[in-house]
Amino acid sequence: MPPLRVFLWPLTLLHLLTVALAANTETFNERLSLNSLQDGKVAAKFTFTTLLKDGKPRDPRLLEREDESQHFTIFPLALGQILRQYGVTELHLNLNAGKWNYDVWGSPEEKGVGTGGELWAWLADGANTSIDERWKGLRNALAGLFCASLGSLDELRTTIPSRAFSPEGSLPHWDLPHHIRHGSLPSENVCTENLTPFLKLLPCKSLSGIASLLNPHRLFDADWHGMGVHVLWREDEGIEVRLTFQSVFDPLRFSNGRIQDWSLKSLFNRQVERACPVAESSEILVGLPHAIYSIKPEPSSIRHKSAVFDVNTLEKPLDVSLHWRNPFQYPLVYATPSTPISIRRTLTGSSQAWGQLSVAVTNNREDPLSIIYLETMPWLVQFFLHTLETRIDGALVDNVISNLTYTLPIPHSRPTTLQMLLTLPPKKTVYLTMEVTKAFLRYTEHPPDAERGWDLPPAIFTPVRFDNDTVVPLSDERMYSSVLLADLATPDFSMPYNVIMFTCSLIAFVFGTIHNALTRKLVVVPLTDDKAKENEKNTEGS
Amino acid sequence: MLERLNTKQSSSLASSTLPNLPLTLLALGSLKIWIALTDVYDALKRSQELSSPMSSYSQLQEGIYLFEHGINPYSGGSVRHSPLLLSLFTTLFPKSRRAASVFWALSDVLGAWILVQIWRARQNVKGGWRDTLVAASYLLNPYLFLPSLALSTSTLENTLILATILLACRGRAAPSLLLLAFSTHLSLNSLVILIPVVLLLLSDPHSHLASPQPSKATLKRIGALIGTFVFYIFVLGSISTLVVNNLSWIPQTWGATLTLPDLQPNTGLWWYFFTEMFDHFRPFFLMVFTTHLLIYVAPISIKFQYDPLYATFILLGILGTFKPYATLSDPGLFFSMIAIFPEIYSYLRHPIVTALLHLHAGLLMPLFNHIWLSQGTGNANFFYATTLVFACANAAGLVDCIWAGMRLAIGQSGDKFEVVQE
């Protein structure tokens, strides 16, 4: 077939050309930053950024039509397909284990550090399928992709906290309203089975470049660890996928004595053997300490008190190490927290039927601060808003809370969403207390190991900026409180048949007795002599 | 003859020793207000035997708070009180806790006064030494006293039901049916006493237990009165809708009675049954339990058609035993009402057993609730077992009263005869 062959060559060329062009429209950058913390720990943060230049989120009005073909070379295909399938504009997924200690560790580089799983997405309305259906599809698809129990982020956990969150990127000008869906799953922890699919989304997997340091044995051994997947659209750039992994290592734990020295080898048990060829930039940033130290090898450059190592150009295998001259001294008093506020949240009360939620928020700054306090709670803990009290220095105050919005819980389905604006006076602690009731669940609603209790999601505190009387949340600075454990009353799980039998028997007995008494005639029966005598005897006896 | 003389003597003795009615109401009422003004409310407000989600004062306050802050209280499941109650408490009724305590105590005193009036209407007397006993049986009944201290709205509902009955005894159809519609609006289960109240309106409150005769009420007149009742229900529902601005209050208040979304323990039989129920059978058994409440209406109304006040009393006993979200005040109303039917006392077969069962359940119920939910040393079955005993106690009283009410017609049997059922 000579005529066909004539076309084949130009077609192949054209194909190669488009692939090459596509490659040019995608960039991949990776970065590892390592910072020593004041308690001797080391915070490591991996960031892998893929930018799809001039990419646009899918218009939800076109969801019914067949999607235009997408050519991804570096951009993770599995994720891209999910995003296009459900018309997701912006997506954030965090899976964390442990409690981020804001007061000592300061603000994390990646802000989503709430314990457990957290997923939120911005979706535009206007499709034939409702936002909630697409949100359901999205979380199930992500659950499959990341091997996480995100499927349990169902309507029992989904909230719409529109005031506390703002999109990180930009929203397309479709003249369609964008809505947020948010869900947290505090009992979900991150582990190896989540990291493996995470690595698969990277162009070099964990074979080369900085990603090769992602050693699950070490990462999941760390005091705190969490991974994040962030997809957003930047108007003048394109779609950005940011995959992050944060962990807090404790070199002092492994050292004999108080040596806080670390190296890539000691932290990850790996070195960078080769560079990732598709990475446009690949750098390791080491925050330089204030003490006397030595760092090896020689950094490529110094930037903002950080040593920068360019993995692409430095000699391989690359092992960065930091050595202190003096042994580590545990600080007797930690420096004033660098975060604007400090949060403590507890659920008090020993009863399984009620309790009290108390939140203490300290303003660490010298000037007043406005923050949005977001509390999302599954329906099984219900607030008594009329008991909400705020105290400063033990005295009741009423000018702290303003702008309160409240979505009531629906038993067995919708969670509570409580958002309020707190105005914190400088250098003061505000105590909020509120009585709560704990629900009594059906026996099928209890999870396995029901006596363990229910994990309640963290509260989120977002500082705000006032823009011509509109309150703009600064999502970049949000902080998470610790999670809570609610002890709920349990029925006897072995008893369903017995209870049904006991109750039904009692009801049947009463029903029978009453209807028997009502339907049968009363008659007077003359007693036989024996019985009459017996009766007489009885009356005499008494 | 001698016996009669004795009773006369004892009654004259009693009339000289017992204080008269106003004095009793004043004394017991002020005692009640005095106790209510202490902090006993804080100790009792969370007691699940005294107030259910449908009647708890905390939930009422939450509803008022949300209502005043422009949040629809019925957009979720936190508030189960009627919108009428919310609007009354935001306008007419006291909002502070202490004022509410006094209000509740006064409602109880009013209830006692109404019960005495019902007693007088039944006996066709203007007063007497028994008034004091009847008032005391209402005001000193622990099943009514404690819920009133816990500010359970069932206290107000009881007073409403008694007022309904009194007005029905006096033949005032419109106000009686309006109050019944109001108490049905607050708690859907009160619908059960509609038929006997209508029959009561069409006859008289005097005791006919000893001389049964067919009711003279015609279906046409019954239908007219039921029509009035339905009209009032509709009016009250419309006002509620106006208050809330939409129909969302219906599933949250009436719907909750039918679907039992809140499984908080109470003295009734429903909560643990539906906690342990298999999910696919839940709707069926909800239907069965709801129908079960209605199934007694016809037989009891027909059997006691000659004495509709007695039929009302029996049906209140059914409610106290079997209603969803039952609290102590529901059987409390039934047992206090026994005071106005002294003619049945000599025919009760096992009053001691009933009393002992109540003693057993009444003592163990708070204890087992505490060791299950607060102490953690017992489990749910402990409390469930006491609610079963409590249901047995209520059922024993109920069955005994039904028997005695029918047995009365035969009279004393003597030694040579015995009364049995065919």
PDB file of N, CA and C in Angstrom, chain A residues 101-172:
ATOM      1  N   ASN A 101       3.674  20.432  66.454  1.00  0.00           N
ATOM      2  CA  ASN A 101       3.858  21.243  67.646  1.00  0.00           C
ATOM      3  C   ASN A 101       4.204  22.684  67.241  1.00  0.00           C
ATOM      4  N   TYR A 102       3.159  23.493  67.045  1.00  0.00           N
ATOM      5  CA  TYR A 102       3.367  24.856  66.537  1.00  0.00           C
ATOM      6  C   TYR A 102       4.254  25.683  67.464  1.00  0.00           C
ATOM      7  N   ASP A 103       4.055  25.534  68.764  1.00  0.00           N
ATOM      8  CA  ASP A 103       4.750  26.411  69.699  1.00  0.00           C
ATOM      9  C   ASP A 103       6.258  26.219  69.649  1.00  0.00           C
ATOM     10  N   VAL A 104       6.705  25.011  69.396  1.00  0.00           N
ATOM     11  CA  VAL A 104       8.143  24.737  69.388  1.00  0.00           C
ATOM     12  C   VAL A 104       8.683  24.700  67.965  1.00  0.00           C
ATOM     13  N   TRP A 105       7.949  24.144  67.054  1.00  0.00           N
ATOM     14  CA  TRP A 105       8.438  23.950  65.687  1.00  0.00           C
ATOM     15  C   TRP A 105       8.128  25.137  64.785  1.00  0.00           C
ATOM     16  N   GLY A 106       7.281  26.019  65.255  1.00  0.00           N
ATOM     17  CA  GLY A 106       6.910  27.147  64.413  1.00  0.00           C
ATOM     18  C   GLY A 106       5.922  26.738  63.345  1.00  0.00           C
ATOM     19  N   SER A 107       5.731  27.624  62.401  1.00  0.00           N
ATOM     20  CA  SER A 107       4.759  27.366  61.351  1.00  0.00           C
ATOM     21  C   SER A 107       5.369  26.415  60.318  1.00  0.00           C
ATOM     22  N   PRO A 108       4.644  25.392  59.903  1.00  0.00           N
ATOM     23  CA  PRO A 108       5.210  24.460  58.909  1.00  0.00           C
ATOM     24  C   PRO A 108       5.285  25.119  57.529  1.00  0.00           C
ATOM     25  N   GLU A 109       6.161  24.610  56.676  1.00  0.00           N
ATOM     26  CA  GLU A 109       6.272  25.196  55.329  1.00  0.00           C
ATOM     27  C   GLU A 109       5.010  24.945  54.532  1.00  0.00           C
ATOM     28  N   GLU A 110       4.486  23.703  54.647  1.00  0.00           N
ATOM     29  CA  GLU A 110       3.219  23.391  53.993  1.00  0.00           C
ATOM     30  C   GLU A 110       2.170  23.408  55.081  1.00  0.00           C
ATOM     31  N   LYS A 111       1.100  24.222  54.888  1.00  0.00           N
ATOM     32  CA  LYS A 111       0.255  24.560  56.039  1.00  0.00           C
ATOM     33  C   LYS A 111      -0.679  23.448  56.468  1.00  0.00           C
ATOM     34  N   GLY A 112      -1.003  22.537  55.575  1.00  0.00           N
ATOM     35  CA  GLY A 112      -1.985  21.502  55.917  1.00  0.00           C
ATOM     36  C   GLY A 112      -1.392  20.422  56.797  1.00  0.00           C
ATOM     37  N   VAL A 113      -1.358  20.659  58.102  1.00  0.00           N
ATOM     38  CA  VAL A 113      -0.723  19.706  59.006  1.00  0.00           C
ATOM     39  C   VAL A 113      -1.706  19.127  60.024  1.00  0.00           C
ATOM     40  N   GLY A 114      -2.987  19.282  59.778  1.00  0.00           N
ATOM     41  CA  GLY A 114      -3.966  18.703  60.698  1.00  0.00           C
ATOM     42  C   GLY A 114      -3.810  17.196  60.755  1.00  0.00           C
ATOM     43  N   THR A 115      -3.960  16.635  61.938  1.00  0.00           N
ATOM     44  CA  THR A 115      -3.784  15.192  62.096  1.00  0.00           C
ATOM     45  C   THR A 115      -4.827  14.433  61.264  1.00  0.00           C
ATOM     46  N   GLY A 116      -4.372  13.400  60.586  1.00  0.00           N
ATOM     47  CA  GLY A 116      -5.289  12.578  59.814  1.00  0.00           C
ATOM     48  C   GLY A 116      -5.415  13.058  58.386  1.00  0.00           C
ATOM     49  N   GLY A 117      -6.471  12.617  57.738  1.00  0.00           N
ATOM     50  CA  GLY A 117      -6.680  12.977  56.346  1.00  0.00           C
ATOM     51  C   GLY A 117      -7.511  14.235  56.222  1.00  0.00           C
ATOM     52  N   GLU A 118      -7.190  15.038  55.235  1.00  0.00           N
ATOM     53  CA  GLU A 118      -7.992  16.230  54.980  1.00  0.00           C
ATOM     54  C   GLU A 118      -8.041  16.424  53.467  1.00  0.00           C
ATOM     55  N   LEU A 119      -9.230  16.635  52.967  1.00  0.00           N
ATOM     56  CA  LEU A 119      -9.388  16.827  51.527  1.00  0.00           C
ATOM     57  C   LEU A 119     -10.325  17.988  51.315  1.00  0.00           C
ATOM     58  N   TRP A 120      -9.904  18.938  50.479  1.00  0.00           N
ATOM     59  CA  TRP A 120     -10.887  19.924  50.082  1.00  0.00           C
ATOM     60  C   TRP A 120     -10.684  20.311  48.641  1.00  0.00           C
ATOM     61  N   ALA A 121     -11.731  20.690  47.999  1.00  0.00           N
ATOM     62  CA  ALA A 121     -11.679  20.960  46.570  1.00  0.00           C
ATOM     63  C   ALA A 121     -12.612  22.107  46.239  1.00  0.00           C
ATOM     64  N   TRP A 122     -12.252  22.846  45.227  1.00  0.00           N
ATOM     65  CA  TRP A 122     -13.122  23.885  44.691  1.00  0.00           C
ATOM     66  C   TRP A 122     -13.669  23.382  43.374  1.00  0.00           C
ATOM     67  N   LEU A 123     -14.974  23.369  43.266  1.00  0.00           N
ATOM     68  CA  LEU A 123     -15.606  22.914  42.038  1.00  0.00           C
ATOM     69  C   LEU A 123     -16.587  23.980  41.575  1.00  0.00           C
ATOM     70  N   ALA A 124     -16.677  24.122  40.266  1.00  0.00           N
ATOM     71  CA  ALA A 124     -17.624  25.098  39.734  1.00  0.00           C
ATOM     72  C   ALA A 124     -18.970  24.427  39.532  1.00  0.00           C
ATOM     73  N   ASP A 125     -20.010  25.177  39.788  1.00  0.00           N
ATOM     74  CA  ASP A 125     -21.357  24.658  39.559  1.00  0.00           C
ATOM     75  C   ASP A 125     -21.687  24.819  38.067  1.00  0.00           C
ATOM     76  N   GLY A 126     -22.738  24.208  37.620  1.00  0.00           N
ATOM     77  CA  GLY A 126     -23.150  24.425  36.237  1.00  0.00           C
ATOM     78  C   GLY A 126     -23.195  23.149  35.423  1.00  0.00           C
ATOM     79  N   ALA A 127     -22.695  22.053  36.001  1.00  0.00           N
ATOM     80  CA  ALA A 127     -22.759  20.789  35.285  1.00  0.00           C
ATOM     81  C   ALA A 127     -24.118  20.143  35.533  1.00  0.00           C
ATOM     82  N   ASN A 128     -24.451  19.157  34.717  1.00  0.00           N
ATOM     83  CA  ASN A 128     -25.706  18.434  34.933  1.00  0.00           C
ATOM     84  C   ASN A 128     -25.651  17.640  36.221  1.00  0.00           C
ATOM     85  N   THR A 129     -24.463  17.082  36.507  1.00  0.00           N
ATOM     86  CA  THR A 129     -24.309  16.363  37.764  1.00  0.00           C
ATOM     87  C   THR A 129     -24.019  17.389  38.853  1.00  0.00           C
ATOM     88  N   SER A 130     -24.585  17.194  40.010  1.00  0.00           N
ATOM     89  CA  SER A 130     -24.431  18.179  41.080  1.00  0.00           C
ATOM     90  C   SER A 130     -23.001  18.143  41.624  1.00  0.00           C
ATOM     91  N   ILE A 131     -22.658  19.211  42.323  1.00  0.00           N
ATOM     92  CA  ILE A 131     -21.321  19.292  42.914  1.00  0.00           C
ATOM     93  C   ILE A 131     -21.100  18.145  43.876  1.00  0.00           C
ATOM     94  N   ASP A 132     -22.134  17.798  44.635  1.00  0.00           N
ATOM     95  CA  ASP A 132     -21.963  16.739  45.630  1.00  0.00           C
ATOM     96  C   ASP A 132     -21.700  15.382  44.985  1.00  0.00           C
ATOM     97  N   GLU A 133     -22.332  15.160  43.829  1.00  0.00           N
ATOM     98  CA  GLU A 133     -22.059  13.894  43.140  1.00  0.00           C
ATOM     99  C   GLU A 133     -20.625  13.852  42.643  1.00  0.00           C
ATOM    100  N   ARG A 134     -20.164  15.001  42.104  1.00  0.00           N
ATOM    101  CA  ARG A 134     -18.782  15.045  41.603  1.00  0.00           C
ATOM    102  C   ARG A 134     -17.795  14.929  42.748  1.00  0.00           C
ATOM    103  N   TRP A 135     -18.146  15.553  43.878  1.00  0.00           N
ATOM    104  CA  TRP A 135     -17.277  15.459  45.066  1.00  0.00           C
ATOM    105  C   TRP A 135     -17.185  14.008  45.542  1.00  0.00           C
ATOM    106  N   LYS A 136     -18.306  13.317  45.484  1.00  0.00           N
ATOM    107  CA  LYS A 136     -18.316  11.911  45.883  1.00  0.00           C
ATOM    108  C   LYS A 136     -17.426  11.085  44.954  1.00  0.00           C
ATOM    109  N   GLY A 137     -17.588  11.343  43.641  1.00  0.00           N
ATOM    110  CA  GLY A 137     -16.752  10.633  42.676  1.00  0.00           C
ATOM    111  C   GLY A 137     -15.280  10.947  42.886  1.00  0.00           C
ATOM    112  N   LEU A 138     -14.993  12.225  43.150  1.00  0.00           N
ATOM    113  CA  LEU A 138     -13.611  12.651  43.339  1.00  0.00           C
ATOM    114  C   LEU A 138     -12.968  11.930  44.514  1.00  0.00           C
ATOM    115  N   ARG A 139     -13.682  11.902  45.659  1.00  0.00           N
ATOM    116  CA  ARG A 139     -13.032  11.308  46.833  1.00  0.00           C
ATOM    117  C   ARG A 139     -12.891   9.805  46.680  1.00  0.00           C
ATOM    118  N   ASN A 140     -13.835   9.187  45.975  1.00  0.00           N
ATOM    119  CA  ASN A 140     -13.678   7.742  45.747  1.00  0.00           C
ATOM    120  C   ASN A 140     -12.518   7.458  44.810  1.00  0.00           C
ATOM    121  N   ALA A 141     -12.364   8.315  43.777  1.00  0.00           N
ATOM    122  CA  ALA A 141     -11.258   8.118  42.832  1.00  0.00           C
ATOM    123  C   ALA A 141      -9.929   8.327  43.537  1.00  0.00           C
ATOM    124  N   LEU A 142      -9.862   9.376  44.385  1.00  0.00           N
ATOM    125  CA  LEU A 142      -8.618   9.631  45.110  1.00  0.00           C
ATOM    126  C   LEU A 142      -8.333   8.515  46.111  1.00  0.00           C
ATOM    127  N   ALA A 143      -9.401   7.990  46.721  1.00  0.00           N
ATOM    128  CA  ALA A 143      -9.222   6.875  47.651  1.00  0.00           C
ATOM    129  C   ALA A 143      -8.582   5.704  46.925  1.00  0.00           C
ATOM    130  N   GLY A 144      -9.039   5.466  45.694  1.00  0.00           N
ATOM    131  CA  GLY A 144      -8.457   4.385  44.920  1.00  0.00           C
ATOM    132  C   GLY A 144      -7.023   4.696  44.525  1.00  0.00           C
ATOM    133  N   LEU A 145      -6.784   5.944  44.124  1.00  0.00           N
ATOM    134  CA  LEU A 145      -5.450   6.307  43.649  1.00  0.00           C
ATOM    135  C   LEU A 145      -4.431   6.248  44.776  1.00  0.00           C
ATOM    136  N   PHE A 146      -4.792   6.729  45.970  1.00  0.00           N
ATOM    137  CA  PHE A 146      -3.809   6.822  47.050  1.00  0.00           C
ATOM    138  C   PHE A 146      -3.972   5.733  48.101  1.00  0.00           C
ATOM    139  N   CYS A 147      -4.794   4.734  47.848  1.00  0.00           N
ATOM    140  CA  CYS A 147      -5.006   3.647  48.801  1.00  0.00           C
ATOM    141  C   CYS A 147      -5.352   4.176  50.190  1.00  0.00           C
ATOM    142  N   ALA A 148      -6.142   5.243  50.254  1.00  0.00           N
ATOM    143  CA  ALA A 148      -6.528   5.800  51.553  1.00  0.00           C
ATOM    144  C   ALA A 148      -8.031   5.622  51.723  1.00  0.00           C
ATOM    145  N   SER A 149      -8.498   5.660  52.953  1.00  0.00           N
ATOM    146  CA  SER A 149      -9.932   5.454  53.194  1.00  0.00           C
ATOM    147  C   SER A 149     -10.713   6.744  52.971  1.00  0.00           C
ATOM    148  N   LEU A 150     -10.403   7.452  51.901  1.00  0.00           N
ATOM    149  CA  LEU A 150     -11.095   8.724  51.664  1.00  0.00           C
ATOM    150  C   LEU A 150     -12.556   8.501  51.301  1.00  0.00           C
ATOM    151  N   GLY A 151     -12.895   7.271  50.946  1.00  0.00           N
ATOM    152  CA  GLY A 151     -14.296   6.961  50.682  1.00  0.00           C
ATOM    153  C   GLY A 151     -15.153   7.198  51.912  1.00  0.00           C
ATOM    154  N   SER A 152     -14.542   7.094  53.095  1.00  0.00           N
ATOM    155  CA  SER A 152     -15.324   7.349  54.323  1.00  0.00           C
ATOM    156  C   SER A 152     -15.513   8.834  54.586  1.00  0.00           C
ATOM    157  N   LEU A 153     -14.946   9.691  53.744  1.00  0.00           N
ATOM    158  CA  LEU A 153     -15.223  11.134  53.878  1.00  0.00           C
ATOM    159  C   LEU A 153     -16.587  11.414  53.259  1.00  0.00           C
ATOM    160  N   ASP A 154     -17.585  10.707  53.706  1.00  0.00           N
ATOM    161  CA  ASP A 154     -18.898  10.808  53.063  1.00  0.00           C
ATOM    162  C   ASP A 154     -19.653  12.006  53.605  1.00  0.00           C
ATOM    163  N   GLU A 155     -20.958  12.021  53.394  1.00  0.00           N
ATOM    164  CA  GLU A 155     -21.736  13.192  53.820  1.00  0.00           C
ATOM    165  C   GLU A 155     -21.726  13.366  55.342  1.00  0.00           C
ATOM    166  N   LEU A 156     -21.320  12.321  56.080  1.00  0.00           N
ATOM    167  CA  LEU A 156     -21.176  12.466  57.525  1.00  0.00           C
ATOM    168  C   LEU A 156     -20.034  13.405  57.881  1.00  0.00           C
ATOM    169  N   ARG A 157     -19.114  13.603  56.928  1.00  0.00           N
ATOM    170  CA  ARG A 157     -17.904  14.369  57.221  1.00  0.00           C
ATOM    171  C   ARG A 157     -17.742  15.581  56.317  1.00  0.00           C
ATOM    172  N   THR A 158     -18.554  15.697  55.287  1.00  0.00           N
ATOM    173  CA  THR A 158     -18.365  16.776  54.313  1.00  0.00           C
ATOM    174  C   THR A 158     -18.992  18.071  54.801  1.00  0.00           C
ATOM    175  N   THR A 159     -18.205  19.130  54.799  1.00  0.00           N
ATOM    176  CA  THR A 159     -18.723  20.436  55.200  1.00  0.00           C
ATOM    177  C   THR A 159     -18.435  21.456  54.102  1.00  0.00           C
ATOM    178  N   ILE A 160     -19.042  22.622  54.258  1.00  0.00           N
ATOM    179  CA  ILE A 160     -18.837  23.699  53.282  1.00  0.00           C
ATOM    180  C   ILE A 160     -18.340  24.933  54.039  1.00  0.00           C
ATOM    181  N   PRO A 161     -17.088  24.942  54.452  1.00  0.00           N
ATOM    182  CA  PRO A 161     -16.590  26.064  55.257  1.00  0.00           C
ATOM    183  C   PRO A 161     -16.125  27.218  54.372  1.00  0.00           C
ATOM    184  N   SER A 162     -17.061  27.886  53.733  1.00  0.00           N
ATOM    185  CA  SER A 162     -16.673  28.850  52.699  1.00  0.00           C
ATOM    186  C   SER A 162     -15.960  30.068  53.276  1.00  0.00           C
ATOM    187  N   ARG A 163     -16.132  30.341  54.574  1.00  0.00           N
ATOM    188  CA  ARG A 163     -15.540  31.559  55.107  1.00  0.00           C
ATOM    189  C   ARG A 163     -14.095  31.370  55.538  1.00  0.00           C
ATOM    190  N   ALA A 164     -13.734  30.157  55.902  1.00  0.00           N
ATOM    191  CA  ALA A 164     -12.401  29.937  56.456  1.00  0.00           C
ATOM    192  C   ALA A 164     -11.365  29.623  55.386  1.00  0.00           C
ATOM    193  N   PHE A 165     -11.807  29.286  54.195  1.00  0.00           N
ATOM    194  CA  PHE A 165     -10.866  28.911  53.141  1.00  0.00           C
ATOM    195  C   PHE A 165     -11.023  29.838  51.950  1.00  0.00           C
ATOM    196  N   SER A 166      -9.914  30.098  51.300  1.00  0.00           N
ATOM    197  CA  SER A 166      -9.973  30.812  50.028  1.00  0.00           C
ATOM    198  C   SER A 166      -9.122  30.015  49.056  1.00  0.00           C
ATOM    199  N   PRO A 167      -9.431  30.066  47.774  1.00  0.00           N
ATOM    200  CA  PRO A 167      -8.630  29.298  46.824  1.00  0.00           C
ATOM    201  C   PRO A 167      -7.184  29.779  46.813  1.00  0.00           C
ATOM    202  N   GLU A 168      -6.254  28.823  46.719  1.00  0.00           N
ATOM    203  CA  GLU A 168      -4.839  29.200  46.728  1.00  0.00           C
ATOM    204  C   GLU A 168      -4.442  29.769  45.371  1.00  0.00           C
ATOM    205  N   GLY A 169      -4.983  29.176  44.316  1.00  0.00           N
ATOM    206  CA  GLY A 169      -4.694  29.677  42.975  1.00  0.00           C
ATOM    207  C   GLY A 169      -5.780  30.642  42.534  1.00  0.00           C
ATOM    208  N   SER A 170      -6.023  30.687  41.241  1.00  0.00           N
ATOM    209  CA  SER A 170      -7.093  31.561  40.763  1.00  0.00           C
ATOM    210  C   SER A 170      -8.252  30.693  40.296  1.00  0.00           C
ATOM    211  N   LEU A 171      -9.422  31.295  40.205  1.00  0.00           N
ATOM    212  CA  LEU A 171     -10.599  30.585  39.713  1.00  0.00           C
ATOM    213  C   LEU A 171     -10.902  31.100  38.307  1.00  0.00           C
ATOM    214  N   PRO A 172     -11.198  30.199  37.361  1.00  0.00           N
ATOM    215  CA  PRO A 172     -11.463  30.629  35.986  1.00  0.00           C
ATOM    216  C   PRO A 172     -12.684  31.544  35.899  1.00  0.00           C
TER     217      PRO A 172
END
